[in-house]
Amino acid sequence: MNEPRLKDIFEALIEVVSKLDIDETLTLLADHTRSLTRSRYAAIGVLDPEHEHQLLDFVTSGIDSRERELIGKPPSGDGLLGTVITSRSAVISNSIADDKRAIGFPPNHPTMKHFLGVPIITGERVFGNIYVTDRLDDQPFDQIDVAILETLATGASAVIGNLLLRQALMRAQVEDDRTRIARDLHDDIIQRLFAVGLQLQAALPSLQRTDGARFVRQAIEDLDAAIGEIRTTIFELEASRGDSPRAEILDLTSRLCMIAGLREHVVFSGPIDTLLTNSTKSLALTVLRELITNVIKHADANELRVEIQVSDNLKILVVDDGIGISDDPHIGHGIVNLHAKATDHGGSFSIAAGPLGGSRATFIVPL
């Protein structure tokens, strides 16, 4: 596995961890899986908690809505899909048509030749499985593809476990239950991040380029830092209740900074939970996600400060201690989007060098 693909995996996990909705997370994970393995099709199968060998949901990538309608009922978890469920390990088939474990395809289903599936394990149970079929170069899946899928599955298990426990936390009414769930959240994320770090370490011997090895070592250091920062994050999570704007902003910031190993400081000013409507809260989260992701990808920063101010306006300020305004052409699209969002809402967006280095981004819209 070379440096660019490892970097793509790391950036995909950063994007996936930023989502708050589990359906949105699974859709994005399926799309990234298909892209990273260079496959024609990908899917996430979610197991029924009450019937662990049956699929409750099936999220696809590469098949459009019209094709899904023609295919009809989603699979229940038999054949090769069921083999992944029962084996709890990677399953490869180089000829689905000739594989005795396969049960064939329903009418109107695309023809598929090659198959690879790995489980997503959250805690002690299998949450579901990631499947890909048919590489774009028509070659069978190899051990590099297995490594990519297993790394994605390990990262996904942390994200999904986080979301499931967060949902349970929001429903909990008794303080003892909240404390227990928060502890489980703490332990599970540390375990999953540690597993990702081990997988990246295992990839080191296969890298031929020195800079590739350096990238993986840096990723491992970032994960180690994230494990240390989770202890701070968990206190904020225990202090938050419900899905208030303040709680969701803290949650988004801590999760993004955690996966990248950034130290974060969040400051609120004004009646955030009172004045932010659902639409304004959604805008704030979208803008904040874009700003923090830009810092993670381009700034080479160690520390991030977020200020959310509410009065007649909503003001979002993000300051980092990184390398300053980047000349990277890939950062341009995100900045253009932020300018457009601010203009659409009658506001403004600016980004400039910080007073002590790094960058300072300011997004302001009227309330």
Short mmCIF file of C-alpha atoms in Angstrom, two decimals:
data_model
loop_
_atom_site.label_atom_id
_atom_site.label_comp_id
_atom_site.label_asym_id
_atom_site.label_seq_id
_atom_site.Cartn_x
_atom_site.Cartn_y
_atom_site.Cartn_z
CA MET A 1 0.00 0.00 0.00
CA ASN A 2 1.68 3.24 -1.12
CA GLU A 3 1.68 6.68 0.50
CA PRO A 4 -1.08 8.30 -1.64
CA ARG A 5 -3.55 5.49 -0.89
CA LEU A 6 -2.76 5.57 2.83
CA LYS A 7 -3.30 9.32 2.82
CA ASP A 8 -6.61 8.88 0.96
CA ILE A 9 -7.77 6.37 3.60
CA PHE A 10 -6.83 8.73 6.43
CA GLU A 11 -8.65 11.67 4.80
CA ALA A 12 -11.70 9.49 4.10
CA LEU A 13 -11.89 8.55 7.79
CA ILE A 14 -11.62 12.23 8.75
CA GLU A 15 -14.61 13.03 6.52
CA VAL A 16 -16.64 10.06 7.75
CA VAL A 17 -16.06 10.88 11.43
CA SER A 18 -17.48 14.39 10.89
CA LYS A 19 -21.00 13.10 10.23
CA LEU A 20 -23.66 13.13 12.96
CA ASP A 21 -26.30 11.01 11.20
CA ILE A 22 -25.69 7.27 10.92
CA ASP A 23 -27.45 6.93 7.54
CA GLU A 24 -25.33 9.74 6.11
CA THR A 25 -22.24 8.10 7.59
CA LEU A 26 -22.98 4.75 5.94
CA THR A 27 -23.68 6.34 2.54
CA LEU A 28 -20.42 8.28 2.66
CA LEU A 29 -18.52 5.18 3.83
CA ALA A 30 -19.89 3.14 0.90
CA ASP A 31 -18.87 5.85 -1.58
CA HIS A 32 -15.35 6.11 -0.13
CA THR A 33 -14.99 2.32 -0.08
CA ARG A 34 -15.85 2.07 -3.78
CA SER A 35 -13.43 4.88 -4.63
CA LEU A 36 -10.50 3.69 -2.50
CA THR A 37 -10.68 0.11 -3.77
CA ARG A 38 -11.31 1.35 -7.35
CA SER A 39 -14.35 -0.88 -7.61
CA ARG A 40 -17.54 -0.63 -9.64
CA TYR A 41 -19.81 -1.42 -6.71
CA ALA A 42 -19.71 -1.18 -2.91
CA ALA A 43 -22.23 -1.77 -0.15
CA ILE A 44 -22.62 -1.65 3.61
CA GLY A 45 -24.79 -4.38 5.12
CA VAL A 46 -26.20 -3.58 8.58
CA LEU A 47 -27.11 -6.59 10.73
CA ASP A 48 -30.35 -6.88 12.66
CA PRO A 49 -29.37 -6.72 16.38
CA GLU A 50 -32.14 -9.19 17.24
CA HIS A 51 -31.30 -11.62 14.40
CA GLU A 52 -27.55 -11.34 14.02
CA HIS A 53 -27.36 -13.41 10.81
CA GLN A 54 -29.88 -11.26 8.92
CA LEU A 55 -29.37 -7.91 7.23
CA LEU A 56 -31.55 -5.06 8.49
CA ASP A 57 -30.31 -2.42 6.02
CA PHE A 58 -28.25 -2.45 2.82
CA VAL A 59 -26.58 0.80 1.64
CA THR A 60 -25.14 0.71 -1.88
CA SER A 61 -22.74 2.78 -4.00
CA GLY A 62 -22.50 2.42 -7.78
CA ILE A 63 -26.15 1.41 -8.27
CA ASP A 64 -28.57 4.23 -9.00
CA SER A 65 -32.10 4.57 -7.62
CA ARG A 66 -33.69 3.23 -10.83
CA GLU A 67 -31.56 0.07 -10.71
CA ARG A 68 -32.38 -0.45 -7.02
CA GLU A 69 -36.08 -0.15 -7.81
CA LEU A 70 -35.81 -2.78 -10.58
CA ILE A 71 -33.85 -5.16 -8.34
CA GLY A 72 -36.50 -4.91 -5.64
CA LYS A 73 -36.09 -6.27 -2.14
CA PRO A 74 -32.56 -5.88 -0.68
CA PRO A 75 -30.60 -9.02 0.28
CA SER A 76 -31.28 -10.70 3.60
CA GLY A 77 -27.75 -11.97 4.21
CA ASP A 78 -27.49 -15.33 2.44
CA GLY A 79 -24.80 -16.64 0.09
CA LEU A 80 -21.46 -14.85 0.06
CA LEU A 81 -22.91 -12.03 2.14
CA GLY A 82 -23.82 -14.55 4.81
CA THR A 83 -20.34 -16.10 4.66
CA VAL A 84 -18.84 -12.78 5.75
CA ILE A 85 -21.41 -12.56 8.56
CA THR A 86 -20.61 -16.01 9.96
CA SER A 87 -16.84 -15.99 9.39
CA ARG A 88 -16.23 -12.57 11.02
CA SER A 89 -13.21 -12.23 8.70
CA ALA A 90 -12.37 -11.20 5.13
CA VAL A 91 -13.97 -13.28 2.35
CA ILE A 92 -12.72 -13.20 -1.27
CA SER A 93 -14.29 -14.81 -4.32
CA ASN A 94 -12.56 -14.60 -7.71
CA SER A 95 -15.57 -16.02 -9.55
CA ILE A 96 -18.97 -15.44 -8.00
CA ALA A 97 -20.69 -17.55 -10.68
CA ASP A 98 -18.53 -20.60 -9.85
CA ASP A 99 -18.41 -20.11 -6.08
CA LYS A 100 -20.41 -22.75 -4.19
CA ARG A 101 -21.03 -20.25 -1.39
CA ALA A 102 -22.92 -17.92 -3.76
CA ILE A 103 -26.66 -18.20 -4.41
CA GLY A 104 -26.89 -16.12 -7.58
CA PHE A 105 -28.43 -12.73 -8.27
CA PRO A 106 -32.08 -11.62 -8.44
CA PRO A 107 -33.56 -10.44 -11.77
CA ASN A 108 -32.30 -7.06 -13.06
CA HIS A 109 -29.22 -7.22 -10.82
CA PRO A 110 -25.93 -6.09 -12.46
CA THR A 111 -23.58 -8.90 -13.42
CA MET A 112 -20.70 -9.17 -10.94
CA LYS A 113 -17.62 -11.40 -11.09
CA HIS A 114 -15.26 -10.64 -8.20
CA PHE A 115 -16.23 -10.21 -4.52
CA LEU A 116 -14.56 -9.02 -1.31
CA GLY A 117 -16.23 -8.54 2.06
CA VAL A 118 -15.02 -7.73 5.59
CA PRO A 119 -16.95 -7.32 8.87
CA ILE A 120 -17.45 -4.08 10.82
CA ILE A 121 -17.09 -5.05 14.48
CA THR A 122 -18.22 -2.60 17.18
CA GLY A 123 -17.30 -3.74 20.65
CA GLU A 124 -18.16 -7.43 20.94
CA ARG A 125 -20.71 -7.63 18.13
CA VAL A 126 -20.63 -7.44 14.35
CA PHE A 127 -22.48 -4.27 13.36
CA GLY A 128 -22.40 -5.14 9.68
CA ASN A 129 -20.11 -5.74 6.73
CA ILE A 130 -18.41 -3.82 3.92
CA TYR A 131 -18.62 -5.38 0.47
CA VAL A 132 -17.03 -4.48 -2.87
CA THR A 133 -17.37 -6.16 -6.26
CA ASP A 134 -15.46 -5.89 -9.55
CA ARG A 135 -12.38 -3.70 -9.69
CA LEU A 136 -12.34 -1.15 -12.51
CA ASP A 137 -9.28 -2.87 -14.03
CA ASP A 138 -11.19 -6.21 -14.04
CA GLN A 139 -8.48 -7.84 -11.90
CA PRO A 140 -9.41 -9.97 -8.87
CA PHE A 141 -9.15 -8.42 -5.42
CA ASP A 142 -5.76 -8.83 -3.70
CA GLN A 143 -4.30 -8.46 -0.21
CA ILE A 144 -3.85 -4.70 -0.66
CA ASP A 145 -7.61 -4.44 -1.24
CA VAL A 146 -8.17 -6.56 1.88
CA ALA A 147 -5.88 -4.25 3.90
CA ILE A 148 -7.73 -1.14 2.64
CA LEU A 149 -11.13 -2.61 3.47
CA GLU A 150 -10.05 -3.85 6.91
CA THR A 151 -8.57 -0.44 7.77
CA LEU A 152 -11.78 1.28 6.66
CA ALA A 153 -13.84 -1.22 8.66
CA THR A 154 -11.76 -0.60 11.80
CA GLY A 155 -12.13 3.16 11.46
CA ALA A 156 -15.82 2.81 10.63
CA SER A 157 -16.40 0.72 13.74
CA ALA A 158 -15.14 3.62 15.89
CA VAL A 159 -17.37 6.11 14.09
CA ILE A 160 -20.46 3.89 14.12
CA GLY A 161 -19.91 2.87 17.73
CA ASN A 162 -19.60 6.55 18.60
CA LEU A 163 -22.87 7.40 16.84
CA LEU A 164 -24.79 4.49 18.37
CA LEU A 165 -23.61 5.33 21.86
CA ARG A 166 -24.28 9.03 21.26
CA GLN A 167 -27.87 8.18 20.33
CA ALA A 168 -28.21 6.12 23.49
CA LEU A 169 -26.66 8.94 25.51
CA MET A 170 -29.17 11.45 24.15
CA ARG A 171 -32.04 9.14 25.10
CA ALA A 172 -30.76 8.43 28.60
CA GLN A 173 -32.59 10.28 31.37
CA VAL A 174 -30.81 8.91 34.41
CA GLU A 175 -27.42 10.38 35.29
CA ASP A 176 -25.97 6.97 36.19
CA ASP A 177 -26.87 5.69 32.71
CA ARG A 178 -25.23 8.74 31.11
CA THR A 179 -22.03 8.16 33.08
CA ARG A 180 -21.89 4.47 32.13
CA ILE A 181 -22.56 5.13 28.44
CA ALA A 182 -19.98 7.92 28.36
CA ARG A 183 -17.42 5.53 29.86
CA ASP A 184 -18.23 2.92 27.22
CA LEU A 185 -17.89 5.57 24.53
CA HIS A 186 -14.49 6.53 25.93
CA ASP A 187 -13.21 2.96 26.05
CA ASP A 188 -14.57 1.93 22.65
CA ILE A 189 -13.08 4.85 20.72
CA ILE A 190 -9.68 4.37 22.34
CA GLN A 191 -9.76 0.67 21.41
CA ARG A 192 -10.76 1.35 17.81
CA LEU A 193 -8.22 4.14 17.32
CA PHE A 194 -5.52 1.93 18.80
CA ALA A 195 -6.47 -0.78 16.29
CA VAL A 196 -6.18 1.69 13.40
CA GLY A 197 -2.74 2.66 14.67
CA LEU A 198 -1.67 -0.99 14.73
CA GLN A 199 -2.86 -1.48 11.15
CA LEU A 200 -0.89 1.55 10.00
CA GLN A 201 2.17 0.21 11.82
CA ALA A 202 1.73 -3.12 10.06
CA ALA A 203 1.77 -1.29 6.72
CA LEU A 204 5.20 0.25 7.38
CA PRO A 205 7.32 -2.72 6.17
CA SER A 206 5.51 -2.77 2.82
CA LEU A 207 6.40 0.86 2.05
CA GLN A 208 9.44 1.36 -0.15
CA ARG A 209 9.58 5.16 -0.09
CA THR A 210 11.00 6.95 2.93
CA ASP A 211 8.41 9.70 2.75
CA GLY A 212 5.67 7.07 2.73
CA ALA A 213 7.00 5.58 5.95
CA ARG A 214 7.22 9.10 7.42
CA PHE A 215 3.55 9.72 6.59
CA VAL A 216 2.44 6.53 8.33
CA ARG A 217 4.56 7.31 11.40
CA GLN A 218 2.96 10.75 11.56
CA ALA A 219 -0.50 9.19 11.26
CA ILE A 220 0.34 6.84 14.14
CA GLU A 221 1.51 9.80 16.25
CA ASP A 222 -1.74 11.62 15.42
CA LEU A 223 -3.77 8.62 16.60
CA ASP A 224 -1.75 8.41 19.82
CA ALA A 225 -2.44 12.10 20.44
CA ALA A 226 -6.14 11.55 19.72
CA ILE A 227 -6.29 8.79 22.33
CA GLY A 228 -4.87 11.23 24.88
CA GLU A 229 -7.32 13.99 23.93
CA ILE A 230 -10.42 11.76 24.27
CA ARG A 231 -10.25 12.11 28.06
CA THR A 232 -10.93 15.83 27.72
CA THR A 233 -13.63 15.27 25.13
CA ILE A 234 -15.56 12.85 27.30
CA PHE A 235 -16.06 15.44 30.06
CA GLU A 236 -17.63 17.81 27.53
CA LEU A 237 -19.87 14.99 26.28
CA GLU A 238 -21.02 14.13 29.79
CA ALA A 239 -21.81 17.80 30.43
CA SER A 240 -23.93 18.17 27.29
CA ARG A 241 -27.57 17.16 27.08
CA GLY A 242 -29.81 16.56 24.10
CA ASP A 243 -29.11 17.84 20.61
CA SER A 244 -28.67 21.53 21.46
CA PRO A 245 -26.53 23.65 19.09
CA ARG A 246 -23.89 24.04 21.81
CA ALA A 247 -23.69 20.26 22.32
CA GLU A 248 -23.52 19.49 18.59
CA ILE A 249 -20.81 22.10 17.99
CA LEU A 250 -18.73 20.64 20.84
CA ASP A 251 -19.33 17.13 19.53
CA LEU A 252 -18.35 17.95 15.93
CA THR A 253 -15.25 19.91 16.94
CA SER A 254 -13.99 17.28 19.37
CA ARG A 255 -14.51 14.38 16.96
CA LEU A 256 -12.73 16.09 14.05
CA CYS A 257 -9.85 17.28 16.21
CA MET A 258 -9.61 13.89 17.91
CA ILE A 259 -9.07 11.93 14.69
CA ALA A 260 -6.41 14.46 13.55
CA GLY A 261 -4.65 14.77 16.92
CA LEU A 262 -5.39 18.50 17.26
CA ARG A 263 -5.73 20.22 20.63
CA GLU A 264 -8.97 22.18 20.52
CA HIS A 265 -10.38 25.08 22.50
CA VAL A 266 -14.03 26.06 22.02
CA VAL A 267 -15.45 29.33 23.35
CA PHE A 268 -19.12 30.39 23.22
CA SER A 269 -20.48 33.90 23.57
CA GLY A 270 -24.18 34.77 23.72
CA PRO A 271 -27.38 32.67 23.98
CA ILE A 272 -26.33 29.98 21.48
CA ASP A 273 -29.09 27.48 22.27
CA THR A 274 -31.81 30.14 22.28
CA LEU A 275 -31.06 32.15 19.14
CA LEU A 276 -29.87 29.46 16.72
CA THR A 277 -32.76 27.93 14.76
CA ASN A 278 -32.47 24.47 13.19
CA SER A 279 -31.52 25.94 9.81
CA THR A 280 -28.93 28.30 11.31
CA LYS A 281 -27.53 25.48 13.44
CA SER A 282 -27.20 23.33 10.32
CA LEU A 283 -25.38 26.16 8.55
CA ALA A 284 -23.04 26.65 11.53
CA LEU A 285 -22.16 22.94 11.64
CA THR A 286 -21.57 22.81 7.87
CA VAL A 287 -19.29 25.87 7.96
CA LEU A 288 -17.43 24.65 11.04
CA ARG A 289 -16.89 21.22 9.46
CA GLU A 290 -15.45 22.83 6.31
CA LEU A 291 -13.16 25.17 8.26
CA ILE A 292 -11.78 22.48 10.58
CA THR A 293 -11.33 20.02 7.70
CA ASN A 294 -9.32 22.66 5.80
CA VAL A 295 -7.08 23.10 8.84
CA ILE A 296 -6.59 19.34 9.19
CA LYS A 297 -5.75 18.84 5.51
CA HIS A 298 -3.65 21.91 4.78
CA ALA A 299 -2.43 23.80 7.86
CA ASP A 300 -0.09 21.27 9.56
CA ALA A 301 -1.38 22.68 12.85
CA ASN A 302 -1.11 21.42 16.41
CA GLU A 303 -3.79 23.56 18.03
CA LEU A 304 -7.17 24.94 17.01
CA ARG A 305 -9.36 27.61 18.61
CA VAL A 306 -13.05 27.92 17.77
CA GLU A 307 -15.16 30.89 18.86
CA ILE A 308 -18.92 30.94 18.33
CA GLN A 309 -20.54 34.32 18.98
CA VAL A 310 -24.28 35.02 18.81
CA SER A 311 -25.98 38.43 19.04
CA ASP A 312 -27.54 40.12 16.02
CA ASN A 313 -25.17 37.99 13.95
CA LEU A 314 -23.75 34.51 14.04
CA LYS A 315 -19.96 34.74 14.02
CA ILE A 316 -17.74 31.68 13.62
CA LEU A 317 -14.02 32.22 14.18
CA VAL A 318 -11.45 29.45 13.63
CA VAL A 319 -7.80 30.15 14.43
CA ASP A 320 -4.93 27.65 14.02
CA ASP A 321 -1.18 27.65 14.72
CA GLY A 322 -0.23 26.04 11.42
CA ILE A 323 1.87 27.11 8.44
CA GLY A 324 -0.40 29.99 7.45
CA ILE A 325 -2.41 30.60 4.28
CA SER A 326 -1.76 27.68 1.94
CA ASP A 327 -0.93 27.89 -1.77
CA ASP A 328 -2.38 24.40 -2.20
CA PRO A 329 -4.80 24.61 -5.17
CA HIS A 330 -7.07 21.98 -3.61
CA ILE A 331 -8.01 24.33 -0.78
CA GLY A 332 -9.60 26.79 -3.21
CA HIS A 333 -12.88 24.93 -3.74
CA GLY A 334 -13.73 24.87 -0.03
CA ILE A 335 -12.91 28.55 0.40
CA VAL A 336 -15.04 29.46 -2.62
CA ASN A 337 -17.94 27.48 -1.10
CA LEU A 338 -17.62 29.34 2.20
CA HIS A 339 -17.65 32.71 0.42
CA ALA A 340 -20.77 31.60 -1.48
CA LYS A 341 -22.56 30.39 1.67
CA ALA A 342 -21.86 33.67 3.45
CA THR A 343 -23.06 35.72 0.46
CA ASP A 344 -26.21 33.60 0.10
CA HIS A 345 -27.11 34.41 3.71
CA GLY A 346 -26.28 38.12 3.47
CA GLY A 347 -23.01 37.80 5.35
CA SER A 348 -19.27 37.67 4.76
CA PHE A 349 -16.31 35.31 4.93
CA SER A 350 -12.62 36.12 5.22
CA ILE A 351 -9.40 34.25 5.85
CA ALA A 352 -6.09 35.86 6.71
CA ALA A 353 -2.81 35.22 8.46
CA GLY A 354 -3.10 34.99 12.23
CA PRO A 355 -1.41 37.58 14.48
CA LEU A 356 1.14 35.00 15.71
CA GLY A 357 1.26 32.79 12.64
CA GLY A 358 -1.19 30.25 11.32
CA SER A 359 -4.48 31.40 9.84
CA ARG A 360 -7.64 33.12 11.05
CA ALA A 361 -10.97 32.41 9.31
CA THR A 362 -14.09 34.45 10.08
CA PHE A 363 -17.63 33.62 8.92
CA ILE A 364 -20.43 36.10 9.76
CA VAL A 365 -24.14 35.99 8.84
CA PRO A 366 -27.08 37.96 10.25
CA LEU A 367 -29.66 36.18 12.44
#
